[in-house]
């Protein structure tokens, strides 16, 4: 290994850590490779948690003590790899393939999330967990039974299409939107011809 050579040029360092199905890779530029020989010296690494990335200062010793396998690549040359006699040796090419597969999976999930966010929201969604719970209701992507909204009434009837007859559809929705003097009662009526709605401020009901 060349980490003990007296070479002070800037080097591209890549740190790859693995634990079970978790694979993370980070890289930085440095002229000091002593952290490879003295494994308790601090180095910057990028870690992921709940879909977010953050940078931390740790050491090869701390990573391995936490159960990670560590690989260090300097200017494209393999300089260090955790050796575990209980596990078969993983080649550098296999490690790089696992990293690429992990990145491709992340990109796939990101594309799926973007596609989901760009979809037109459903007109009406109703979920009922049990007979004692308040229905969870979404109207055009907005939940109307929690937060500053409050569900008053929801009804839906749908009947399959009979021969030479249109499908029967009827849904009504009533909820409170907003708080204090700006609160309003919203009513929505939906049938096979479309949707109609109206609202009035609660203070108008009180004044009237």
Short mmCIF file of C-alpha atoms in Angstrom, two decimals:
data_model
loop_
_atom_site.label_atom_id
_atom_site.label_comp_id
_atom_site.label_asym_id
_atom_site.label_seq_id
_atom_site.Cartn_x
_atom_site.Cartn_y
_atom_site.Cartn_z
CA UNK A 1 0.00 0.00 0.00
CA UNK A 2 1.22 3.49 -0.76
CA UNK A 3 -0.29 5.37 2.20
CA UNK A 4 3.13 5.48 3.87
CA UNK A 5 4.88 7.06 0.90
CA UNK A 6 6.06 10.63 1.23
CA UNK A 7 3.77 12.04 -1.42
CA UNK A 8 2.13 15.38 -0.65
CA UNK A 9 0.01 15.76 -3.77
CA UNK A 10 -3.77 16.04 -3.42
CA UNK A 11 -5.46 12.65 -3.67
CA UNK A 12 -9.05 11.65 -4.33
CA UNK A 13 -10.20 9.50 -1.43
CA UNK A 14 -13.39 7.42 -1.49
CA UNK A 15 -14.79 5.81 1.66
CA UNK A 16 -17.30 2.98 1.20
CA UNK A 17 -19.11 1.58 4.23
CA UNK A 18 -21.38 -1.48 4.31
CA UNK A 19 -23.62 -3.11 6.90
CA UNK A 20 -25.98 -5.86 5.76
CA UNK A 21 -28.05 -4.24 2.94
CA UNK A 22 -26.87 -0.70 3.77
CA UNK A 23 -24.24 0.75 1.43
CA UNK A 24 -22.95 4.32 1.60
CA UNK A 25 -20.16 6.05 -0.28
CA UNK A 26 -18.47 9.37 0.33
CA UNK A 27 -15.38 11.04 -1.11
CA UNK A 28 -13.07 13.93 -0.35
CA UNK A 29 -9.69 15.36 -1.36
CA UNK A 30 -6.68 15.17 0.98
CA UNK A 31 -2.92 14.76 1.09
CA UNK A 32 -2.97 12.96 4.46
CA UNK A 33 -3.57 9.21 4.37
CA UNK A 34 -2.44 8.51 7.92
CA UNK A 35 -6.02 7.66 8.91
CA UNK A 36 -5.54 4.34 7.08
CA UNK A 37 -2.59 3.29 9.22
CA UNK A 38 -3.89 4.87 12.43
CA UNK A 39 -7.50 3.81 12.23
CA UNK A 40 -8.66 6.00 15.14
CA UNK A 41 -7.83 9.25 13.31
CA UNK A 42 -10.89 11.29 12.38
CA UNK A 43 -12.15 11.50 8.80
CA UNK A 44 -15.27 13.10 7.21
CA UNK A 45 -17.95 10.67 6.02
CA UNK A 46 -21.44 11.05 4.57
CA UNK A 47 -24.19 9.02 6.22
CA UNK A 48 -27.89 8.61 5.44
CA UNK A 49 -30.83 8.47 7.82
CA UNK A 50 -34.54 8.41 6.93
CA UNK A 51 -33.82 9.57 3.41
CA UNK A 52 -31.63 12.52 4.50
CA UNK A 53 -27.86 12.85 4.09
CA UNK A 54 -25.56 14.36 6.66
CA UNK A 55 -21.81 14.61 7.15
CA UNK A 56 -20.06 13.42 10.29
CA UNK A 57 -16.51 13.15 11.56
CA UNK A 58 -15.55 9.65 12.63
CA UNK A 59 -12.78 7.10 12.11
CA UNK A 60 -12.30 3.71 10.54
CA UNK A 61 -12.05 2.23 14.04
CA UNK A 62 -15.38 3.75 15.14
CA UNK A 63 -17.12 2.59 11.94
CA UNK A 64 -15.83 -0.95 12.30
CA UNK A 65 -16.72 -0.97 16.00
CA UNK A 66 -20.28 -0.11 14.94
CA UNK A 67 -20.40 -3.14 12.66
CA UNK A 68 -19.60 -1.48 9.35
CA UNK A 69 -17.27 -2.89 6.73
CA UNK A 70 -14.97 -0.14 5.48
CA UNK A 71 -13.28 0.15 2.10
CA UNK A 72 -10.86 2.95 1.22
CA UNK A 73 -10.01 3.73 -2.41
CA UNK A 74 -7.35 6.35 -3.19
CA UNK A 75 -7.04 7.61 -6.77
CA UNK A 76 -8.81 4.47 -7.97
CA UNK A 77 -6.49 2.11 -6.04
CA UNK A 78 -7.80 -0.12 -3.25
CA UNK A 79 -5.83 0.82 -0.11
CA UNK A 80 -7.85 -0.63 2.77
CA UNK A 81 -10.68 -3.07 3.34
CA UNK A 82 -12.12 -4.49 6.53
CA UNK A 83 -11.27 -8.16 6.83
CA UNK A 84 -13.80 -10.38 8.59
CA UNK A 85 -12.78 -14.02 8.74
CA UNK A 86 -16.40 -15.03 9.36
CA UNK A 87 -17.52 -13.59 6.04
CA UNK A 88 -16.28 -14.37 2.52
CA UNK A 89 -14.02 -11.76 0.97
CA UNK A 90 -15.97 -9.37 -1.24
CA UNK A 91 -14.08 -8.15 -4.26
CA UNK A 92 -13.78 -4.45 -5.02
CA UNK A 93 -15.79 -4.93 -8.23
CA UNK A 94 -18.59 -6.59 -6.25
CA UNK A 95 -18.60 -3.71 -3.77
CA UNK A 96 -18.78 -1.14 -6.57
CA UNK A 97 -21.64 -3.10 -8.18
CA UNK A 98 -23.52 -3.10 -4.86
CA UNK A 99 -23.03 0.66 -4.56
CA UNK A 100 -24.22 1.26 -8.13
CA UNK A 101 -27.25 -0.99 -7.55
CA UNK A 102 -28.04 0.95 -4.37
CA UNK A 103 -27.80 4.30 -6.17
CA UNK A 104 -29.99 3.00 -9.02
CA UNK A 105 -32.60 1.89 -6.49
CA UNK A 106 -32.52 5.33 -4.87
CA UNK A 107 -33.00 6.98 -8.28
CA UNK A 108 -35.89 4.62 -9.03
CA UNK A 109 -37.61 5.51 -5.75
CA UNK A 110 -37.05 9.21 -6.45
CA UNK A 111 -38.66 8.87 -9.89
CA UNK A 112 -41.61 7.01 -8.37
CA UNK A 113 -42.02 9.74 -5.73
CA UNK A 114 -41.88 12.51 -8.35
CA UNK A 115 -44.44 10.64 -10.48
CA UNK A 116 -46.72 10.27 -7.46
CA UNK A 117 -46.43 13.96 -6.58
CA UNK A 118 -47.30 14.96 -10.16
CA UNK A 119 -50.45 12.86 -10.29
CA UNK A 120 -53.86 14.53 -10.21
CA UNK A 121 -55.34 13.99 -6.71
CA UNK A 122 -58.40 11.79 -6.34
CA UNK A 123 -61.75 13.53 -6.24
CA UNK A 124 -62.91 11.85 -3.03
CA UNK A 125 -61.30 9.34 -0.66
CA UNK A 126 -63.01 7.87 2.40
CA UNK A 127 -61.29 5.57 4.92
CA UNK A 128 -62.92 4.06 7.98
CA UNK A 129 -60.68 2.19 10.42
CA UNK A 130 -63.44 0.79 12.65
CA UNK A 131 -67.07 1.39 13.61
CA UNK A 132 -66.15 3.84 16.37
CA UNK A 133 -63.73 6.03 14.42
CA UNK A 134 -64.30 9.26 12.52
CA UNK A 135 -63.93 8.69 8.76
CA UNK A 136 -60.71 9.95 7.21
CA UNK A 137 -61.83 12.00 4.21
CA UNK A 138 -59.77 13.59 1.43
CA UNK A 139 -61.46 15.94 -1.04
CA UNK A 140 -59.28 16.73 -4.07
CA UNK A 141 -56.13 15.83 -2.16
CA UNK A 142 -56.95 17.85 0.98
CA UNK A 143 -57.88 16.08 4.20
CA UNK A 144 -61.04 17.66 5.62
CA UNK A 145 -61.35 15.88 8.95
CA UNK A 146 -58.27 17.09 10.82
CA UNK A 147 -56.13 20.14 11.51
CA UNK A 148 -58.05 23.38 10.94
CA UNK A 149 -60.80 21.37 9.19
CA UNK A 150 -63.57 19.38 10.81
CA UNK A 151 -65.83 16.77 9.24
CA UNK A 152 -69.58 17.31 9.70
CA UNK A 153 -71.14 14.84 7.29
CA UNK A 154 -70.11 12.51 4.49
CA UNK A 155 -72.29 10.25 2.34
CA UNK A 156 -71.55 8.25 -0.79
CA UNK A 157 -73.70 5.96 -2.90
CA UNK A 158 -72.55 4.28 -6.10
CA UNK A 159 -74.34 1.60 -8.13
CA UNK A 160 -72.98 -0.36 -11.04
CA UNK A 161 -74.16 0.37 -14.56
CA UNK A 162 -77.30 -1.49 -15.59
CA UNK A 163 -78.08 -2.37 -19.19
CA UNK A 164 -78.84 0.84 -21.14
CA UNK A 165 -78.79 2.88 -17.91
CA UNK A 166 -76.13 5.28 -16.60
CA UNK A 167 -74.09 4.52 -13.51
CA UNK A 168 -75.68 5.88 -10.36
CA UNK A 169 -73.46 8.17 -8.31
CA UNK A 170 -74.31 10.41 -5.39
CA UNK A 171 -71.93 11.84 -2.81
CA UNK A 172 -72.34 14.69 -0.35
CA UNK A 173 -69.68 16.19 1.85
CA UNK A 174 -69.96 18.79 4.57
CA UNK A 175 -67.06 20.09 6.65
CA UNK A 176 -65.84 23.09 8.62
CA UNK A 177 -62.85 24.90 7.17
CA UNK A 178 -60.72 27.39 9.09
CA UNK A 179 -60.91 28.64 12.67
CA UNK A 180 -62.36 31.51 14.73
CA UNK A 181 -64.20 34.24 12.81
CA UNK A 182 -62.95 32.98 9.43
CA UNK A 183 -64.43 29.49 9.89
CA UNK A 184 -66.87 28.46 7.18
CA UNK A 185 -69.16 25.51 6.55
CA UNK A 186 -68.47 23.95 3.14
CA UNK A 187 -70.98 21.74 1.36
CA UNK A 188 -70.11 19.69 -1.73
CA UNK A 189 -72.58 17.75 -3.89
CA UNK A 190 -71.25 15.18 -6.41
CA UNK A 191 -73.17 13.14 -8.95
CA UNK A 192 -72.55 11.69 -12.42
CA UNK A 193 -72.94 15.15 -13.93
CA UNK A 194 -70.11 16.66 -11.90
CA UNK A 195 -69.66 18.48 -8.61
CA UNK A 196 -71.17 21.59 -7.09
CA UNK A 197 -70.41 23.35 -3.87
CA UNK A 198 -71.27 26.23 -1.62
CA UNK A 199 -70.17 27.65 1.70
CA UNK A 200 -71.19 30.20 4.28
CA UNK A 201 -69.28 31.76 7.15
CA UNK A 202 -70.26 30.38 10.55
CA UNK A 203 -70.58 33.93 11.91
CA UNK A 204 -73.34 34.55 9.34
CA UNK A 205 -75.30 31.65 10.84
CA UNK A 206 -74.86 33.13 14.31
CA UNK A 207 -75.80 36.66 13.21
CA UNK A 208 -78.82 35.38 11.34
#
